[in-house]
Every structure is written in structure tokens, then in C-alpha cells.
mmCIF file of C-alpha atoms and ligand atoms in Angstrom:
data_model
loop_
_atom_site.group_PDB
_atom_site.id
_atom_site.type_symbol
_atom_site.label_atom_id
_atom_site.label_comp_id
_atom_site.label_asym_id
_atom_site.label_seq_id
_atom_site.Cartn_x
_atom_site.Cartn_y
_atom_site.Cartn_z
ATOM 1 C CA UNK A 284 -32.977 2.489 -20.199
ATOM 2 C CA UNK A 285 -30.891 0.334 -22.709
ATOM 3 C CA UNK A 286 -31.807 -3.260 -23.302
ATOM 4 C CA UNK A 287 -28.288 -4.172 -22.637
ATOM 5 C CA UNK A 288 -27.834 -7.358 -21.128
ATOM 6 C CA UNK A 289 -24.230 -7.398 -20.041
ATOM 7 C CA UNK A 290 -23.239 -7.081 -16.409
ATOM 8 C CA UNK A 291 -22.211 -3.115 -15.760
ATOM 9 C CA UNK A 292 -19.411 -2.202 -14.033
ATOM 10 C CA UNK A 293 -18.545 1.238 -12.339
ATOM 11 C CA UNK A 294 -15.828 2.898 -12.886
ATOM 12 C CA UNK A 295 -15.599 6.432 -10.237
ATOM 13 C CA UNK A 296 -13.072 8.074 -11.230
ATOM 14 C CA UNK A 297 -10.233 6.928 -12.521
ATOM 15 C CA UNK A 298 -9.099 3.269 -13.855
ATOM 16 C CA UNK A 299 -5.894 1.965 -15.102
ATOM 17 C CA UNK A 300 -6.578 1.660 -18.940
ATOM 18 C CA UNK A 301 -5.649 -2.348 -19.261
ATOM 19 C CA UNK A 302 -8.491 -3.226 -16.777
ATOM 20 C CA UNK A 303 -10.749 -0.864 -18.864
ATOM 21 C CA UNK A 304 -9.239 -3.037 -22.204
ATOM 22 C CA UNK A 305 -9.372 -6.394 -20.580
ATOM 23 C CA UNK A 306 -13.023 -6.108 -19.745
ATOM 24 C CA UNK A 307 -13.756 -5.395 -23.080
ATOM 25 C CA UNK A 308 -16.834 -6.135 -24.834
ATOM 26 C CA UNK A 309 -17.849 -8.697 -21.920
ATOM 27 C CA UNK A 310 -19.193 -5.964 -19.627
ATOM 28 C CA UNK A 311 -21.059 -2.081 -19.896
ATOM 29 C CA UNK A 312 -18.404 0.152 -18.448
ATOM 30 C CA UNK A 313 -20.139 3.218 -16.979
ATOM 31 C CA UNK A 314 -17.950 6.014 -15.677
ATOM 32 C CA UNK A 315 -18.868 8.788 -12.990
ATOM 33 C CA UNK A 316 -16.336 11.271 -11.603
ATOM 34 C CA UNK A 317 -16.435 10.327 -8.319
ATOM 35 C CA UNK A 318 -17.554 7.664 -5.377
ATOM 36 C CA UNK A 319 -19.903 10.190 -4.364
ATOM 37 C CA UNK A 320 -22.913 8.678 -4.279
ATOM 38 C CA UNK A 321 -24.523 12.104 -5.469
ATOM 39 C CA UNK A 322 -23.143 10.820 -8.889
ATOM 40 C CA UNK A 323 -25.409 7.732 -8.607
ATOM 41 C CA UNK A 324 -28.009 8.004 -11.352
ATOM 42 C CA UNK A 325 -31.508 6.239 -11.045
ATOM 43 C CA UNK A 326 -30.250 4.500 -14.561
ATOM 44 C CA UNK A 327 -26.862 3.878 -12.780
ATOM 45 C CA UNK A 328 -28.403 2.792 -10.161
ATOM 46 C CA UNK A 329 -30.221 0.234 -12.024
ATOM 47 C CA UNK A 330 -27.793 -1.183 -13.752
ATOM 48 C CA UNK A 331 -24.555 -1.205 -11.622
ATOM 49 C CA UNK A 332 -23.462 -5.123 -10.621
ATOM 50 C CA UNK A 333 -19.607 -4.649 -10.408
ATOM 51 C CA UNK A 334 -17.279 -1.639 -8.955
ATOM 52 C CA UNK A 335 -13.528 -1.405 -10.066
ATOM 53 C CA UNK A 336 -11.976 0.581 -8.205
ATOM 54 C CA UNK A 337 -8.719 2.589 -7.116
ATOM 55 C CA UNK A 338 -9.132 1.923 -3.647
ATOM 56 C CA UNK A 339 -12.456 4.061 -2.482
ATOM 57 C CA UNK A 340 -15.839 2.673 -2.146
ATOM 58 C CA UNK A 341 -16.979 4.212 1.004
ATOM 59 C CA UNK A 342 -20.925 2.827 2.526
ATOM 60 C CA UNK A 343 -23.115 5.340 0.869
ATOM 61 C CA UNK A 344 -21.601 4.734 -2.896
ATOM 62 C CA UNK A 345 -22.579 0.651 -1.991
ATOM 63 C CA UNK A 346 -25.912 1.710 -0.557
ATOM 64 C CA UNK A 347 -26.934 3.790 -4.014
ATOM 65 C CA UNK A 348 -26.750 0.670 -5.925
ATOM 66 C CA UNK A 349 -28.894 -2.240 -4.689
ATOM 67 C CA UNK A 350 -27.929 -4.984 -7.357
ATOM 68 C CA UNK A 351 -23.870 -4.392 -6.353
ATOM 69 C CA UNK A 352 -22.417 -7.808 -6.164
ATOM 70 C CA UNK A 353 -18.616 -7.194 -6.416
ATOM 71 C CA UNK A 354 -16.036 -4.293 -6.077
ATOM 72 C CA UNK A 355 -12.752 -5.364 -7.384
ATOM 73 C CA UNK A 356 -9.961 -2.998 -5.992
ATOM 74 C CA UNK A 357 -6.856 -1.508 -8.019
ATOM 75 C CA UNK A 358 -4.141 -2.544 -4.875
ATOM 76 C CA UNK A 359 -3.382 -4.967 -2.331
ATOM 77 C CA UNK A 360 -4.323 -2.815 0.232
ATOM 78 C CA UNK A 361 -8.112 -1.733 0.451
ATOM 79 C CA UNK A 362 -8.668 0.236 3.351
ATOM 80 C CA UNK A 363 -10.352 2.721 1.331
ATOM 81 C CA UNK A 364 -12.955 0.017 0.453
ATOM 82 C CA UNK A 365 -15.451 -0.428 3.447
ATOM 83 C CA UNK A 366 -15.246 -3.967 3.427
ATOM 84 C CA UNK A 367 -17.294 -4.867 6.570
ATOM 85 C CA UNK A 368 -20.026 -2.853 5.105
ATOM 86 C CA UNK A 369 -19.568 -5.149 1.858
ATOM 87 C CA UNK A 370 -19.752 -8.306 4.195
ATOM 88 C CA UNK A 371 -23.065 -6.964 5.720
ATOM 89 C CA UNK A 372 -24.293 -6.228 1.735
ATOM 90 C CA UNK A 373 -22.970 -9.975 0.621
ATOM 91 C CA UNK A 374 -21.131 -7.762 -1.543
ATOM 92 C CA UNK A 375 -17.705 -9.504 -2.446
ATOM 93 C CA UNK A 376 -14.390 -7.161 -1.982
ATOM 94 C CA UNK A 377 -11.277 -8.619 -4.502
ATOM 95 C CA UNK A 378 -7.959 -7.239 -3.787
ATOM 96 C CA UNK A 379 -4.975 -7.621 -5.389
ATOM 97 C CA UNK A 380 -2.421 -9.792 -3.425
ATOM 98 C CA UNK A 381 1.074 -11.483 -4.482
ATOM 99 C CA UNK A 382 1.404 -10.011 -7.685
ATOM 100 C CA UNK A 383 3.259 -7.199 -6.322
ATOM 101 C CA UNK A 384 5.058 -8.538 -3.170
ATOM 102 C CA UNK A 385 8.797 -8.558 -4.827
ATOM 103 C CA UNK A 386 8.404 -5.070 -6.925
ATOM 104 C CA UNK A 387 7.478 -3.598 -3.451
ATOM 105 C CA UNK A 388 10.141 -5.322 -1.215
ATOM 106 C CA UNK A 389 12.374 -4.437 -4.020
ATOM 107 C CA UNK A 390 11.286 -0.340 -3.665
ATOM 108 C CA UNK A 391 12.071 -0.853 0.283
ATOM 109 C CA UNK A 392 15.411 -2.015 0.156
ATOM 110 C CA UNK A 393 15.957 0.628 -2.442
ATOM 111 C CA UNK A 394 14.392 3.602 -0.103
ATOM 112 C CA UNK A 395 16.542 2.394 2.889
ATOM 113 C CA UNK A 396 19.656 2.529 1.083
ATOM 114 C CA UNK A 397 18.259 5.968 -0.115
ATOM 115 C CA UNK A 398 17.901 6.835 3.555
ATOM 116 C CA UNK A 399 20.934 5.747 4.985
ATOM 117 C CA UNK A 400 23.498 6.218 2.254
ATOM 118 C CA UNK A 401 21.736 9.782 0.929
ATOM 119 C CA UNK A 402 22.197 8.452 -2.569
ATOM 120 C CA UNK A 403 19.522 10.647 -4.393
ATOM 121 C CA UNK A 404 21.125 13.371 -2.509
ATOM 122 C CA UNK A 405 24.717 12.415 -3.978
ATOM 123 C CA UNK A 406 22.931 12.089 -7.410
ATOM 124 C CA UNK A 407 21.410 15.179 -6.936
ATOM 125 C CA UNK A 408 25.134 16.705 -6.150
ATOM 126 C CA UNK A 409 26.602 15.631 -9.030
ATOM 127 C CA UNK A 410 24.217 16.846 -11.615
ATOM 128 C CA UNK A 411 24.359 20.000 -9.674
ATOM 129 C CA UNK A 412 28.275 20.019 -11.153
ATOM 130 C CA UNK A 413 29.156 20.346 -7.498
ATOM 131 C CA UNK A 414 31.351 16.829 -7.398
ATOM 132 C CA UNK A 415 33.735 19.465 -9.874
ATOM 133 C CA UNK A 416 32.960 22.926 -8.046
ATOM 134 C CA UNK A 417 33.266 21.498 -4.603
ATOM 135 C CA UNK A 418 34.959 18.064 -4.406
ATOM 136 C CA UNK A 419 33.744 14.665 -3.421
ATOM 137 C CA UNK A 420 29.934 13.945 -2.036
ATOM 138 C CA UNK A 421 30.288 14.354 1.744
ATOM 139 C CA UNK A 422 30.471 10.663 3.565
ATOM 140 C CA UNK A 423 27.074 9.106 4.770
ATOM 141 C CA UNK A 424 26.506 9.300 8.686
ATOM 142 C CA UNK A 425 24.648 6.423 8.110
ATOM 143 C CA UNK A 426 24.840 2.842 6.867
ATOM 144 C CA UNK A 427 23.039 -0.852 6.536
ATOM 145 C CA UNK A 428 26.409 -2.013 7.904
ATOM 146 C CA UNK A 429 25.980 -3.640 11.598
ATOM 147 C CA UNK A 430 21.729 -2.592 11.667
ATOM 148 C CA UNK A 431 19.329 -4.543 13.342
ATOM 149 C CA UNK A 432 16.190 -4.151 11.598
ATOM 150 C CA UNK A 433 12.549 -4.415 13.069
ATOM 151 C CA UNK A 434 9.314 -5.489 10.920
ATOM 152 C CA UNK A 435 6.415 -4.421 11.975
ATOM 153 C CA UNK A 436 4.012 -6.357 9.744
ATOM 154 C CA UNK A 437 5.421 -9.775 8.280
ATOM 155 C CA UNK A 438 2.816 -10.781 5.838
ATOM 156 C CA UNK A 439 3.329 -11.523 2.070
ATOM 157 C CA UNK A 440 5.271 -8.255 1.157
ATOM 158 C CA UNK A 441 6.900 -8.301 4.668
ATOM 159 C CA UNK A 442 8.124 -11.646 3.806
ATOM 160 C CA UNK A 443 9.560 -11.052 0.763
ATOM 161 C CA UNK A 444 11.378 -8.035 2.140
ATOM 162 C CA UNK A 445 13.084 -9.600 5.031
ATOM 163 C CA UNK A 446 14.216 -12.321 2.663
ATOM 164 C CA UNK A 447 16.008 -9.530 0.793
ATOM 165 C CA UNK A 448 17.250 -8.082 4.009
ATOM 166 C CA UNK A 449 18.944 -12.259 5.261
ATOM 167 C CA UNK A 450 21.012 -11.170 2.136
ATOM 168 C CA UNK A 451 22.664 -8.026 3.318
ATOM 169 C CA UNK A 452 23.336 -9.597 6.346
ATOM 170 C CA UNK A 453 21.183 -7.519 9.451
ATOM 171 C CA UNK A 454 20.021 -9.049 11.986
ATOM 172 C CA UNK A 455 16.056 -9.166 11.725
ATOM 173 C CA UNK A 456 13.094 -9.128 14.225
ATOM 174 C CA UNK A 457 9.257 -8.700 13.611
ATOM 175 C CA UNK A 458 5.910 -7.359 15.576
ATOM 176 C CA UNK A 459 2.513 -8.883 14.545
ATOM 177 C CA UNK A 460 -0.414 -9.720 16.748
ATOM 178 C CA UNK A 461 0.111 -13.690 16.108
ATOM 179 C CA UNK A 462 3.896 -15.270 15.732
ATOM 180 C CA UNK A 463 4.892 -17.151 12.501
ATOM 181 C CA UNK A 464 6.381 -20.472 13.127
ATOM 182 C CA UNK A 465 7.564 -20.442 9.459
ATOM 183 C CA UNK A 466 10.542 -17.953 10.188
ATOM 184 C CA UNK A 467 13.568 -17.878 12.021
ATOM 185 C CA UNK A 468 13.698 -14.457 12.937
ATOM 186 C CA UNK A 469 12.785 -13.227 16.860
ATOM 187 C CA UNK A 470 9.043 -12.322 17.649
ATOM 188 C CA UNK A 471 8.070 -9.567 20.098
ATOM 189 C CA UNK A 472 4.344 -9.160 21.252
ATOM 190 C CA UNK A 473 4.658 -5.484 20.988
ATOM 191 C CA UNK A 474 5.938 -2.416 18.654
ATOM 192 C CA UNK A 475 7.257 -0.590 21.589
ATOM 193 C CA UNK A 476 9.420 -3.726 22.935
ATOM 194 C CA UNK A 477 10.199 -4.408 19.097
ATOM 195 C CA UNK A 478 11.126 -0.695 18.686
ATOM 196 C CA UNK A 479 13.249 -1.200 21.738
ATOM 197 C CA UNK A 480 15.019 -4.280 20.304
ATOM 198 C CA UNK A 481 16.656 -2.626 16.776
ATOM 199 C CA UNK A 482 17.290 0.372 15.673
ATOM 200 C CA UNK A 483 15.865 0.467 11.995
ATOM 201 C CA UNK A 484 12.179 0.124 11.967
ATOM 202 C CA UNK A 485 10.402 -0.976 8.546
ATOM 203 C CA UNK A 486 6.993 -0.667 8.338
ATOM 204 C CA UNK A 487 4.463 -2.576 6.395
ATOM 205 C CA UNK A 488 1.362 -2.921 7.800
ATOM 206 C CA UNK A 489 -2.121 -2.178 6.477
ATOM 207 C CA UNK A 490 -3.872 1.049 7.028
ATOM 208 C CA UNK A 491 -6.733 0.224 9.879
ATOM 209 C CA UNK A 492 -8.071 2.055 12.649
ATOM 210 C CA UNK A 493 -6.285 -0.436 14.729
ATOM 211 C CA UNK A 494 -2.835 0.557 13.394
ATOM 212 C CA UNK A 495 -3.400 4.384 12.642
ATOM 213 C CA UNK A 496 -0.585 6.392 14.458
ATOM 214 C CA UNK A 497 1.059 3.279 16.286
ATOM 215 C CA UNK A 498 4.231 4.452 15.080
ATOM 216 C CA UNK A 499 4.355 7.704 17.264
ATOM 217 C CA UNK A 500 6.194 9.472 19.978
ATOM 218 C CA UNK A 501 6.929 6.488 22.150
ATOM 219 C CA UNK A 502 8.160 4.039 19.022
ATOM 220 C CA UNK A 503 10.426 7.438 18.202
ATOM 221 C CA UNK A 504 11.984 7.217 21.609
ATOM 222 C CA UNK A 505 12.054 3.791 21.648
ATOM 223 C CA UNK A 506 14.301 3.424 18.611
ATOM 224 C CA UNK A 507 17.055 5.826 19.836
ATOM 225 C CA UNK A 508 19.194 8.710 17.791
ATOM 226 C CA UNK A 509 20.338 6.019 15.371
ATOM 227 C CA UNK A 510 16.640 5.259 15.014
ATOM 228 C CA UNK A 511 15.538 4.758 11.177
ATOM 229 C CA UNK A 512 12.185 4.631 9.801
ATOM 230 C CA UNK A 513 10.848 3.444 6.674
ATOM 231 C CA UNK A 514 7.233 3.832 6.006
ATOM 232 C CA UNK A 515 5.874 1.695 2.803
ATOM 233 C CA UNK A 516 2.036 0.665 3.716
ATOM 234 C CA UNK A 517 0.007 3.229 4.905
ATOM 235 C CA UNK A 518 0.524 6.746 5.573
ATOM 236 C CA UNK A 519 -1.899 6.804 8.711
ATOM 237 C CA UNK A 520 0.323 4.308 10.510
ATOM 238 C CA UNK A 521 2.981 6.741 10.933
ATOM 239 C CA UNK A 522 1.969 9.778 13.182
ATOM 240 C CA UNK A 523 3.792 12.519 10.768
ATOM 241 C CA UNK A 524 3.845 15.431 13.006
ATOM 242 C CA UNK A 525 5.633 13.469 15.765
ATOM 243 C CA UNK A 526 7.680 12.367 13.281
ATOM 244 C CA UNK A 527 8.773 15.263 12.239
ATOM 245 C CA UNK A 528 9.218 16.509 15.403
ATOM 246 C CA UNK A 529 11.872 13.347 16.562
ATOM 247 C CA UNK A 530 13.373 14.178 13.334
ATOM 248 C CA UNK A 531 14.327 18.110 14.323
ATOM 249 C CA UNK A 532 14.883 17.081 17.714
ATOM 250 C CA UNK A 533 17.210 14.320 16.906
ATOM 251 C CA UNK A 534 15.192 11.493 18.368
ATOM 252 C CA UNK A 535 15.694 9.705 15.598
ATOM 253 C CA UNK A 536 18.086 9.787 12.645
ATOM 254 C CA UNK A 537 16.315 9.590 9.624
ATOM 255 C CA UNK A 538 13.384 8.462 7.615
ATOM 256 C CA UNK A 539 12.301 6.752 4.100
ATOM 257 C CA UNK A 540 8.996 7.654 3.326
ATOM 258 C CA UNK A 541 6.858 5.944 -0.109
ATOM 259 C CA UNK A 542 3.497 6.853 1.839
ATOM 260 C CA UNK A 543 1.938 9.502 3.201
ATOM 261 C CA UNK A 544 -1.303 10.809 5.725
ATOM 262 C CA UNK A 545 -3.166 13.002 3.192
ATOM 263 C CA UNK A 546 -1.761 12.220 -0.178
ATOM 264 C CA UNK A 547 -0.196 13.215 -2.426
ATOM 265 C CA UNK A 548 0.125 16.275 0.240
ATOM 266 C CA UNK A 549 3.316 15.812 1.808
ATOM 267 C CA UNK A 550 4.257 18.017 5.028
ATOM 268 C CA UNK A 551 6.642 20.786 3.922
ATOM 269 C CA UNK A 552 8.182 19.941 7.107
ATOM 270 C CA UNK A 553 9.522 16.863 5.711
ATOM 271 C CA UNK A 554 10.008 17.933 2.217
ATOM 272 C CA UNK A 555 12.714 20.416 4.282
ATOM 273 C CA UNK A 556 14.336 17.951 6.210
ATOM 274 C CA UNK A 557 17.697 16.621 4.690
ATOM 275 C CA UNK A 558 17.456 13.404 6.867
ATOM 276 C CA UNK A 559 14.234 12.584 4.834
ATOM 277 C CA UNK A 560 13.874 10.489 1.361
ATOM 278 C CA UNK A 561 10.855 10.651 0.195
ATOM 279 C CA UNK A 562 8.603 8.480 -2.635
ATOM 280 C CA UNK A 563 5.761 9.379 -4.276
ATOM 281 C CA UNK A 564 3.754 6.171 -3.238
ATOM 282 C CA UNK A 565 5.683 3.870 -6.033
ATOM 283 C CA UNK A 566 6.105 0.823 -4.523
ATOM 284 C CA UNK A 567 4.245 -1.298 -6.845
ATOM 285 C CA UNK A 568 4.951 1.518 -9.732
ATOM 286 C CA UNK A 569 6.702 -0.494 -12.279
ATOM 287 C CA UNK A 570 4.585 -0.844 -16.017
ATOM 288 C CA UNK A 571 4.823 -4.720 -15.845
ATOM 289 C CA UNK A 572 3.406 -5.013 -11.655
ATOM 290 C CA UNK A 573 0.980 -2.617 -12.276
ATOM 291 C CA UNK A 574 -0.188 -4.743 -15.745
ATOM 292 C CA UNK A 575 -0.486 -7.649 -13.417
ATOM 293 C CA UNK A 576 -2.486 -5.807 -11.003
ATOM 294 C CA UNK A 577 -4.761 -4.499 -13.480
ATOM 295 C CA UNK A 578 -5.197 -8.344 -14.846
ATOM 296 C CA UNK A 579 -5.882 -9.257 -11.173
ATOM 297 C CA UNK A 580 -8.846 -6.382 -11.111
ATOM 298 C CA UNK A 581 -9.957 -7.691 -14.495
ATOM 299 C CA UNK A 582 -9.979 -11.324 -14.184
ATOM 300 C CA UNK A 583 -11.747 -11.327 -10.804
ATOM 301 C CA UNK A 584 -15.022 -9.768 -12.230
ATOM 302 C CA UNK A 585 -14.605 -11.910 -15.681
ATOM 303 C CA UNK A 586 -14.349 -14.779 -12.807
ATOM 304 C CA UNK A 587 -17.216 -13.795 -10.848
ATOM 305 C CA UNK A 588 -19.571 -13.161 -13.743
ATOM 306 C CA UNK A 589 -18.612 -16.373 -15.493
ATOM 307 C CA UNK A 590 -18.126 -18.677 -12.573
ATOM 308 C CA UNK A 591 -19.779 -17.665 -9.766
ATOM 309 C CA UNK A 592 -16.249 -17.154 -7.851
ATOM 310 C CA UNK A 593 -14.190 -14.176 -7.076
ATOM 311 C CA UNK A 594 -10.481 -15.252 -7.506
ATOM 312 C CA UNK A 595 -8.842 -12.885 -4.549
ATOM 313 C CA UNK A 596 -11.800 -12.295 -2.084
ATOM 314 C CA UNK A 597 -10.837 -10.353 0.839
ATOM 315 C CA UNK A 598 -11.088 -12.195 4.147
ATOM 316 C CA UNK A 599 -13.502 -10.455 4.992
ATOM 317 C CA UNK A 600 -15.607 -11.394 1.991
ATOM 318 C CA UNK A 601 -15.215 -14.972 1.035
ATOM 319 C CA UNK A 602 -18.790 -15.439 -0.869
ATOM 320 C CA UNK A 603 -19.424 -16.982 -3.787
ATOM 321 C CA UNK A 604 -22.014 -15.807 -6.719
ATOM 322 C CA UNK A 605 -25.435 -16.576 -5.581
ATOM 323 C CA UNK A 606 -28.152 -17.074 -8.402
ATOM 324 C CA UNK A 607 -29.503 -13.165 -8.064
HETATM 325 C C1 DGY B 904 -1.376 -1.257 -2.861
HETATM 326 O O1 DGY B 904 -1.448 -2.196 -3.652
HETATM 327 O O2 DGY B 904 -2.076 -1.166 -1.870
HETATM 328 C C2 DGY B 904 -0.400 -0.211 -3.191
HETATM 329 O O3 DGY B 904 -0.260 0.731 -2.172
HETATM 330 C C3 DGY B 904 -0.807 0.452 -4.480
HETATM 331 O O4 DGY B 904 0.343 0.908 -5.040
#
């Protein structure tokens, strides 16, 4: 074993490279290839005091390494990170919240008007040479114009995306288990009587057992063959073969897609369906969010190690450094 004396971090996988470069000198970065905790050396093992992480830490990686005080996650969302484990460990879970609320509200207005107008399809038309060989881009079906628009999760990034939607002028109503009293906009105590209320359903909430498949046949029905869906959270929200089955029956009109169930495996099924736009999971994709994000990651374990305190703890986490 080494006689180094800095704190060392884990890095499974892979890491963006400015959290790598921020934590510089400060820390012993040790790399394995996965969060298997088969790759947990007894000198890993020893060692390891800090995890950063693109959103998987599952039990058994925590459980290999008995000094773990902190895994600082790569993403808002951290569902991949089994934080009530951590909370039983006093192992503190960082995420990284508000630095990316606007670049991802800005990626779901641009998917919807994807969705409804069919722009990458025009754009895809007229690099084709087909706007010459066959005339103009046929007319949308569909349009923002006149929607009513259902949020099903109004948190920070839902926030900042119905602001953006006041602006095009929809009308605007949300689901969450608890109503704001900060917003104007109606409140139903369900997704079904929400899905019942608009017909363009945006939806933003984290990836939990308690929200896995809510969006399924019934919400599909609900919504009505003008129904829209936009999906920019969590893949297992969304119930994708019952989506794609309201999609070829015509229970619904079309869908915007930025995550998926199993990614990056996306259904052929919707890959074929002309009614679909789909994203590569890029809502927070931009050089400059993702730099923030990656300072987030980086500062919380500089923070930790120097001052006893995580700067974005998870709820579910909200310990400070005890002398170890
Ligand atoms: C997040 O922050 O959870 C995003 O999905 C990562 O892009």
C-alpha cells in the first residue's frame, strides 16, 4: 500500500474529464471499469473515501468499501445511486441541482416543437433535395397553437419549463403529490384526472419505483387522439410498449422522447414511427451546463473534505463530515 495521505476517490467507469481536472492534485483518483463490486480491490478497498459518479452506485459497490463517506453524482437525477442505502451507511449522496434547470427546459420546448411541427423531419426533407424534386414540406397536423399542456412533475426544471411555456401562450396545469401555492396554474391530485384535463402531457418527474410506468395505457386514453407526450426525466416513467401501441393505434398523436427504458437502446418500434422525435438523452448536453455540472461534482467533495459539508446533499442524505 502507498503512504499516500490524500483522500481517494473512485472513479467506475467513466467521468467527465473537468471533474477528473478540477480534483487535481487534492485527491488519489483511482479508476475501475465498473460499479461492480467484483472490481473492488482489498487496496481499493482500503483506501476509497469518495465515489464520483455517472449516476450508478448500486448497495454492494457501497458495501465493498467500509471508509466510503461521499458519492458525488454526475446529474440531477440519481436514481441510479441507492441513496437510502447511503442514508443507512451515513454515506452522503451530492447531486447536481439548478445548474441545469434552463438548458433542460430549453431542450423541452425545443422537442415539442420538434413533435408537433415535424421540424427535423422538414430539415431532414430538404437536405434530402426533396423541397426541389417534390415541392414544399407537407403542412404539420399538429401545432402549440390553442394546447393545453399538463406537467406532471413541477419541481426546479418543471418550473423553469412552464415559465417558458406562459410565453407561448397555452394554458398550463400540473400533477404532483403536494400543490404549490407559489404558482398560478390549476392543480389536480392525480395523473389520470390531469391527463383528462389537457391534451399535451410533459413529463418531468424523477425515475422511482413510485413513478415507474405511471404514464401507461390509461394516461394514453386519457389524453385523447390529439394526445401529445413528451418524456424528458426518466425513461421508466413512460411504459414504452403501451406507448407504442397508442401510437399505432391512434390513441394518441404523437410523442417527443429525450429518455428512454434501457438506454441508449431505443425500441425499433419507435425509431419507425413518423409521429415520434426522438433525443438521445441531451437535455443538459450543452459544453458550458455540463462544465457546471462537472464543477458541482467537483466542488462538493473539495467541500466535504475541506469543510466537513457537502454543498448539494440529497434529501435523503443531509449529514455533515463527522471526525472519522
Ligand atoms: C440528469 O442530470 O439527471 C440528466 O438526466 C443528465 O443529463
Amino acid at each position: 500500500m502507498s503512504d499516500d495521505t490524500r483522500p481517494a476517490i473512485l472513479v467506475a467507469g467513466k467521468m467527465n474529464p473537468r471533474v477528473l481536472d478540477r480534483l487535481g492534485n487534492r485527491f488519489e483518483i483511482l479508476h475501475v471499469d465498473s460499479a461492480d463490486p467484483s472490481c473492488i480491490t482489498p487496496d481499493i478497498a482500503a483506501k476509497v473515501r469518495g465515489i464520483a459518479t455517472f449516476n450508478k452506485v448500486p448497495a454492494g459497490l457501497m458495501d465493498a468499501l467500509d471508509r466510503l463517506e461521499i458519492v458525488a453524482n454526475f446529474g440531477v437525477g440519481y436514481d441510479g445511486v441507492d441513496a437510502a442505502h447511503a442514508a443507512t451507511r451515513g454515506v452522503v449522496v451530492t447531486n447536481t441541482p439548478n445548474v441545469l434547470d434552463d438548458e433542460v427546459a430549453d431542450t423541452t420546448i425545443g422537442l415539442l416543437l420538434n413533435t408537433l411541427r415535424r421540424l427535423p423531419a422538414a430539415e431532414a426533407y430538404l437536405r434530402a433535395g426533396k423541397w426541389v424534386s417534390e415541392g414544399p414540406f407537407p403542412l404539420s397536423p399538429l401545432t402549440l397553437r390553442g394546447r393545453s399542456v399538463g406537467l406532471y412533475g413541477l419541481g426546479r426544471i418543471g418550473l423553469a419549463i412552464a415559465r417558458r411555456l406562459e410565453a407561448f401562450g397555452v394554458e398550463l396545469a400540473y400533477h404532483t403529490r403536494t400543490p404549490r401555492s407559489d404558482v398560478p396554474y390549476r392543480h389536480h391530485t392525480s395523473l389520470a384526472s390531469l391527463a383528462e384535463a389537457v391534451d399535451t402531457l410533459v413529463v418531468i418527474v424523477p425515475g422511482s419505483d413510485s413513478t415507474r410506468h405511471t404514464v401507461n395505457a390509461e394516461i394514453f386514453k386519457a389524453l385523447g387522439k390529439n394526445g401529445v407526450v413528451i418524456s424528458i426525466g426518466r425513461g421508466i416513467t413512460v411504459d414504452e410498449a403501451a406507448l407504442v401501441e397508442a401510437l399505432q393505434s391512434g390513441t394518441i398523436a404523437a410523442a417527443g422522447l429525450d429518455v428512454f427504458e434501457n438506454e441508449p437502446h431505443v425500441p425499433q418500434a419507435l425509431i419507425d414511427l413518423p409521429t415520434v422525435s426522438l433525443l438521445p438523452h441531451v437535455g443538459s448536453a450543452s459544453v458550458a451546463t455540463r462544465n457546471a455540472m462537472a464543477d458541482l461534482v467537483a466542488d462538493n467533495l473539495i467541500a466535504w473534505f475541506e469543510t466537513g459539508e457537502a454543498i448539494t446533499p440529497v434529501e435523503e442524505t443531509p449529514f455533515k463530515r463527522q471526525a472519522r
